XYZ file of C-alpha atoms in Angstrom:
357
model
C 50.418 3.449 -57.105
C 50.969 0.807 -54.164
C 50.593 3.477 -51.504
C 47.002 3.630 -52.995
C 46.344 0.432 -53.066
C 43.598 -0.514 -50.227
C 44.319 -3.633 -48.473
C 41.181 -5.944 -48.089
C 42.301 -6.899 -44.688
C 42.646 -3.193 -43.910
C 40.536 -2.117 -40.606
C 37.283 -0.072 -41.396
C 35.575 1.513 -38.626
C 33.481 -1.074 -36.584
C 29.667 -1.346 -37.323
C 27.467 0.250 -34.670
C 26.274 -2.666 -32.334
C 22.539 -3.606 -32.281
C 21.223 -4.756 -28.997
C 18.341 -5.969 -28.459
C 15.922 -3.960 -26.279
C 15.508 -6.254 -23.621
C 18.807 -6.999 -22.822
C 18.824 -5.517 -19.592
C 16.186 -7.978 -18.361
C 18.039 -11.091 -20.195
C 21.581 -10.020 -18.681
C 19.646 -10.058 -14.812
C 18.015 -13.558 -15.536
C 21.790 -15.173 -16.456
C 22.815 -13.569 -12.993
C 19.541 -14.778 -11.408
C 20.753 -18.885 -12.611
C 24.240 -18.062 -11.965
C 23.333 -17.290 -8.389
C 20.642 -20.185 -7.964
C 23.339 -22.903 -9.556
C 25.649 -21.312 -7.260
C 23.605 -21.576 -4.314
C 22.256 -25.112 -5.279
C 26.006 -26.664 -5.307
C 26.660 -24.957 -1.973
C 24.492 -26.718 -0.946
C 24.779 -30.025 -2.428
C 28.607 -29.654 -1.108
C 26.927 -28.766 2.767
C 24.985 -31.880 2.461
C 27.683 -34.395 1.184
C 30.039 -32.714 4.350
C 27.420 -33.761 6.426
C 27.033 -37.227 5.420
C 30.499 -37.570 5.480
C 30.646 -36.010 9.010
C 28.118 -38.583 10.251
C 29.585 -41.824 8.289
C 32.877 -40.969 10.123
C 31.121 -40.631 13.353
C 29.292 -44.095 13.343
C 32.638 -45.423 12.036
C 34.296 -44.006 15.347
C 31.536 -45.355 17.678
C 31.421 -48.476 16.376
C 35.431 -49.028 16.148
C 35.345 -47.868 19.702
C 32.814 -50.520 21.227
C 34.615 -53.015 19.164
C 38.282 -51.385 20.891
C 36.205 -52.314 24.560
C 34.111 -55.701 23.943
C 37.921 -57.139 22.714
C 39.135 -55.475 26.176
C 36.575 -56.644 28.538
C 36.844 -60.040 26.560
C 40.447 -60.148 26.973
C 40.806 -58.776 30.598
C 37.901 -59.561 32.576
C 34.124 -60.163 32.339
C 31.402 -58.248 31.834
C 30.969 -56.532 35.434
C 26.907 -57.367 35.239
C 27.760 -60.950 34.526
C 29.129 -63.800 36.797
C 31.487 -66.314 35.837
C 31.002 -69.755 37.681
C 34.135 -69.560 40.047
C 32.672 -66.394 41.336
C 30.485 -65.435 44.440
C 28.349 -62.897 44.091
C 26.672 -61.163 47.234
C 23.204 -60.169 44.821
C 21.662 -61.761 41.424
C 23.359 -60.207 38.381
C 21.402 -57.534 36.714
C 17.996 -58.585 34.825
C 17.332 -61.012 37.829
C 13.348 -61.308 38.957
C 12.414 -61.627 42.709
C 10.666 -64.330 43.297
C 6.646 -63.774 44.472
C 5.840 -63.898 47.846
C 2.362 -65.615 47.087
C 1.510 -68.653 46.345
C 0.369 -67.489 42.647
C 2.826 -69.398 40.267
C 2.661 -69.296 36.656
C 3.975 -72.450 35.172
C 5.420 -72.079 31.476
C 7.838 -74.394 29.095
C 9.775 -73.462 25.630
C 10.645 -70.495 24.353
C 11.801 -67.639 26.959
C 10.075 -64.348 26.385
C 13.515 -63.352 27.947
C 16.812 -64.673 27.791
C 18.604 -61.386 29.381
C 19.426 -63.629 32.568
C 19.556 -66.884 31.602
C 22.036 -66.024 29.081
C 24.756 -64.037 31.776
C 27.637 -66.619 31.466
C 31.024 -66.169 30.017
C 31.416 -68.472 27.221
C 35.179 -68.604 27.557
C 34.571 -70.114 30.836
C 34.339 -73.567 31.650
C 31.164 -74.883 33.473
C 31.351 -75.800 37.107
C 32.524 -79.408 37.178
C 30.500 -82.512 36.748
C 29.744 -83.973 40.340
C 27.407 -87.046 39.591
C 24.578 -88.522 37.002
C 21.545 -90.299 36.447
C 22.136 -92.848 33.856
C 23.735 -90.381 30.810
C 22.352 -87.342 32.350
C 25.262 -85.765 33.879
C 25.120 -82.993 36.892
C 27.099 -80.192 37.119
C 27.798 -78.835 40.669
C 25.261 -76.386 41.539
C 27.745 -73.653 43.450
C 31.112 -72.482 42.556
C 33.631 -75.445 43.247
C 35.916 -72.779 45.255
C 32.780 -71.958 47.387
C 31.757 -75.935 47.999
C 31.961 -77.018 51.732
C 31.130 -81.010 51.239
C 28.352 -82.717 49.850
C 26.510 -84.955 51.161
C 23.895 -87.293 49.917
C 20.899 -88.782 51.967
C 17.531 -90.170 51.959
C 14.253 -88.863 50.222
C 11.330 -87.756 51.467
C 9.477 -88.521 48.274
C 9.118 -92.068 46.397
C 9.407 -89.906 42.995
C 12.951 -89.176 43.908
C 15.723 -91.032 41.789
C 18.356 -92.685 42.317
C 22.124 -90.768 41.286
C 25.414 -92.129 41.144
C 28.385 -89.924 42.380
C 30.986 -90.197 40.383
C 33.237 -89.158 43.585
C 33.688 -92.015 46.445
C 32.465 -91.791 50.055
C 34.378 -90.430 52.917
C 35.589 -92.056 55.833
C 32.583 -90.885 58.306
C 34.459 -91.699 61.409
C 37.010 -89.253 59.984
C 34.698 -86.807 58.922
C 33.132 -85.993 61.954
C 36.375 -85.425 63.308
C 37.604 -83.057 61.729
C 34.792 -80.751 61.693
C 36.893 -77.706 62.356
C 39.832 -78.947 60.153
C 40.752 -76.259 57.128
C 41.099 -79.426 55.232
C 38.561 -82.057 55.514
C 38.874 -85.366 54.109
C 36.429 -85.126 51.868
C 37.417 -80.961 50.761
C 36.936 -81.234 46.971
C 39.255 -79.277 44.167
C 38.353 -79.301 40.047
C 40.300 -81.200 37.548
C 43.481 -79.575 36.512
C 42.893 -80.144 32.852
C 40.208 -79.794 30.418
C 38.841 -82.571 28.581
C 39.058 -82.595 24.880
C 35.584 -81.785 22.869
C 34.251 -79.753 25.705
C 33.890 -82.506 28.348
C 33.346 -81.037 31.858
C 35.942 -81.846 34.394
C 34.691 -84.274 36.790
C 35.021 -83.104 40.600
C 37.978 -84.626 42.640
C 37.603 -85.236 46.531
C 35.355 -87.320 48.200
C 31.526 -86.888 49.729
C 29.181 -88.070 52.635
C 26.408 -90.704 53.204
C 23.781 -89.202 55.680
C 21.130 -91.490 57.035
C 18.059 -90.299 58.465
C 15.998 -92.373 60.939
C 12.732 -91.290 59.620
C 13.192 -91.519 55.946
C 13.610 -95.321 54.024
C 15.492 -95.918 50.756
C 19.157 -95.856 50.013
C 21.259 -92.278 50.423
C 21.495 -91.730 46.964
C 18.267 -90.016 46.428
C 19.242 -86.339 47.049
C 22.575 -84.531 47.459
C 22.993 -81.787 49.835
C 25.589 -79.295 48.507
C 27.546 -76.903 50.952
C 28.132 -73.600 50.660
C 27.758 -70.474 52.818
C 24.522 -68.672 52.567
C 24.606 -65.929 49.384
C 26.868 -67.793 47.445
C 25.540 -68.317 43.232
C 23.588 -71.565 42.463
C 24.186 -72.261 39.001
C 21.590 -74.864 36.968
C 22.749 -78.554 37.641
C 21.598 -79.296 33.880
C 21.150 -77.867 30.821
C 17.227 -77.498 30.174
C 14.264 -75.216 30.601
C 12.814 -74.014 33.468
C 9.379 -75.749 34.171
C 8.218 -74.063 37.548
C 9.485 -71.689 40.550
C 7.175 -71.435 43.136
C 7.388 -69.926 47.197
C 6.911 -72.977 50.169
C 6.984 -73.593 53.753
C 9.458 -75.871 54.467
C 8.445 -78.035 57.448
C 5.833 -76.146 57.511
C 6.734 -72.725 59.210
C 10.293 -71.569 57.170
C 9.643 -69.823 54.039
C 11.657 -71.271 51.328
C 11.943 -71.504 47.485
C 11.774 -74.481 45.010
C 13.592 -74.465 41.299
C 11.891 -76.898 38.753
C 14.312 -77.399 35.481
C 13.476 -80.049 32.512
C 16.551 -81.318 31.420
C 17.330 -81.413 27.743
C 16.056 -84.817 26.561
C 14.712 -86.017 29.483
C 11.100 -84.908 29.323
C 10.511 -87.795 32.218
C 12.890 -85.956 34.260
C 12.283 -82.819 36.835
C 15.470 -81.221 38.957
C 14.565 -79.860 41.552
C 16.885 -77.197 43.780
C 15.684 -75.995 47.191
C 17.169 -73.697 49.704
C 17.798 -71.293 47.351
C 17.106 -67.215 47.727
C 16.680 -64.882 45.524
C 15.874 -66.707 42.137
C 16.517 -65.104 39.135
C 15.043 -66.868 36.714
C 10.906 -67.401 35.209
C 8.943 -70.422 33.527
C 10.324 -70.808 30.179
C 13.796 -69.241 30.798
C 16.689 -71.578 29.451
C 19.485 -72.294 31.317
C 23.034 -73.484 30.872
C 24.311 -76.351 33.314
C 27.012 -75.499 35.492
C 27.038 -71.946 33.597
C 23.914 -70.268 34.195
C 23.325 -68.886 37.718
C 19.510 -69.159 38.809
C 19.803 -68.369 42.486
C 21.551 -67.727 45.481
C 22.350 -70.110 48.837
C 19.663 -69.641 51.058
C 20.538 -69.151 55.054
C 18.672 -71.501 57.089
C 20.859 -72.703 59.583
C 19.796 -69.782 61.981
C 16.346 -71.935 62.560
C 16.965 -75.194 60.946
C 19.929 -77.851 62.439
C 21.336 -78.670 59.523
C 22.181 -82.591 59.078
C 25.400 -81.376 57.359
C 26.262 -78.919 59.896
C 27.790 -81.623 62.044
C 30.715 -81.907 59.607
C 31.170 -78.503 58.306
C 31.781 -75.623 60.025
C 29.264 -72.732 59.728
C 26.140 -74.611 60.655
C 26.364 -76.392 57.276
C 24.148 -74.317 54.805
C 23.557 -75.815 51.439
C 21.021 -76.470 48.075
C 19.010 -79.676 48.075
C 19.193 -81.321 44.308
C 16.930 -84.193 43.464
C 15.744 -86.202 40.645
C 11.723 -86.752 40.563
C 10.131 -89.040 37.861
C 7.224 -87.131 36.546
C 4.197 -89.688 36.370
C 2.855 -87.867 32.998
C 6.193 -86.679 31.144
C 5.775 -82.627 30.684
C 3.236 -82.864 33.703
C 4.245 -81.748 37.137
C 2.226 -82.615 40.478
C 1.378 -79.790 42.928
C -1.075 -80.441 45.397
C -2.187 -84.001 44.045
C -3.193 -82.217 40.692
C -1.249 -82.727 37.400
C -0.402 -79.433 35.442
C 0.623 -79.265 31.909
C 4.033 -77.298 31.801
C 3.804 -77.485 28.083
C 1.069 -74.452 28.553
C 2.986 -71.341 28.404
C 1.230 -68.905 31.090
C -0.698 -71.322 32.801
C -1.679 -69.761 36.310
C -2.090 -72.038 39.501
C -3.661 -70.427 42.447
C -2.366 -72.522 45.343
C -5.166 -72.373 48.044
C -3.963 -75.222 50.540
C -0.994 -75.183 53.038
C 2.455 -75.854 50.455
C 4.152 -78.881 50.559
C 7.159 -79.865 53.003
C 10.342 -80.163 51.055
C 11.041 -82.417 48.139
């Protein structure tokens, strides 16, 4: 009677399945997604690679200029800029020649440029402080290792002003003496040690008092300072640069004049001749004793130098003045006043240029 009995959970022959007629058609559409889902994540994963490739990239490049600005910082400076100790045979890089007409564009304020005024190491200190007009203080306008003497003299113009030296005089009978010395009396050397709250040094050594038979006034009007012809000319003050402009000097010797407003002193125009090969433009701001603006000019093969009777090398130098402008922002070129507060304002010089400052 058991053996008879039918279990419910006993197996009965599986029910025919029923598929629907357009299976076919639904199975190739799953494979179709499949293969599209497939594709599309490939190619999500492609693009995420890439991303990742390129992240790691600019993460390289930028790790490695960091790796060489901290070793040119640390080890030397940049080889297109000059540091103020340094001669330099040629402007640094960015540097404009200076016109050989006498078409000058006079300009103040903001540089359209800064690529050359700005070439100075900051971990540098600026050339040493040589002399001053009241607070205004003057850094020496050539490398202190480069500097032959300096000598101060007469002016040729009543706008000139009067500067103090904050080195004493030499002992001329001395001087003159020992022309062809290595060491002269008055050979000059930096402070040793910096001032506190970035002070400049002041220059040690001692300078010369030049008269000049023609000229009246006391020698404290200009400074003639000696270097060889080539060597950098840095900015005497911190300012803007007002005016650059081509010249005869005496007359017949092509020469170049440097125009600078000093910070605070809109009364006040330095002035730098003798120079060659200026590389700066109206507007450009300069540094004092840190941005170099020019080069040494030789003139000694067709002008006797004054100073060239107590240096040896026919005594080659810049000329720095003071001049009082009559109108404050307002230089005077040719007996005309132009307004240096005009950015881009073109003077056509049609007479024979001045004689020197």
């Amino acid at each position: 009677m058991r053996g008879d009995f039918e279990s419910p959970i006993a197996e009965r022959p599986e029910a025919p399945s029923v598929r629907p007629v357009d299976a076919p058609a639904a199975d190739r559409e799953e494979r179709e997604r499949r293969i599209r889902r497939s594709r599309s994540e490939r190619a999500e994963r492609r693009r995420k690679q890439k991303r990742a490739n390129a992240a790691l990239i600019a993460a390289l490049v930028v790790a490695s200029a960091a790796l060489v600005a901290i070793a040119v910082w640390k080890f030397g400076p940049d080889p297109g800029g000059r540091r103020p100790g340094d001669l330099t045979d040629s402007v640094v890089p960015g540097a404009m020649a200076v016109p050989s007409t006498a078409t000058v564009t006079i300009a103040s304020g903001t540089s359209a440029s800064d690529a050359f005024a700005n070439t100075f190491d900051p971990n540098v200190e600026p050339t040493p402080v040589f002399a001053s007009y009241r607070s205004l203080r003057l850094n020496l306008p050539v490398p202190y290792t480069a500097l032959t003497a300096i000598a101060y003299h007469q002016a040729s113009s009543e706008k000139a002003l009067a500067m103090t030296s904050l080195l004493p005089n030499a002992d001329m009978s001395k001087a003159i003496k020992l022309k062809t010395s290595a060491k002269y009396v008055f050979s000059t050397d930096a402070s040793g040690t910096s001032l506190p709250d970035g002070i400049p040094s002041v220059l040690k050594g001692e300078v010369l008092r030049l008269w000049r038979s023609h000229r009246t006034g006391a020698t404290d009007r200009c400074a003639d300072v000696g270097a060889k012809p080539g060597t950098a000319v840095f900015a005497p003050v911190t300012g803007t640069v007002l005016l650059v402009r081509p010249y005869d000097l005496y007359g017949k010797y092509t020469d170049y004049e440097l125009h600078i407003k000093p910070d605070g002193w809109p009364e006040i125009d330095c002035v730098l001749i003798h120079i060659d090969k200026v590389g700066v433009k109206p507007g450009d701001r300069v540094i004092g004793g840190a941005t170099q603006v020019a080069q040494v000019r030789l003139l000694s093969d067709r002008v006797p130098h004054q100073l060239g009777e107590y240096v040896a090398g026919g005594g080659d130098h810049t000329h720095l003045q003071l001049n009082k402008l009559a109108v404050p922002g307002k230089i005077e070129i040719e007996g005309k006043l132009y307004d240096v507060s005009k950015p881009g304002e073109t003077i056509t010089v049609t007479a024979a240029p001045p004689k020197a400052p």
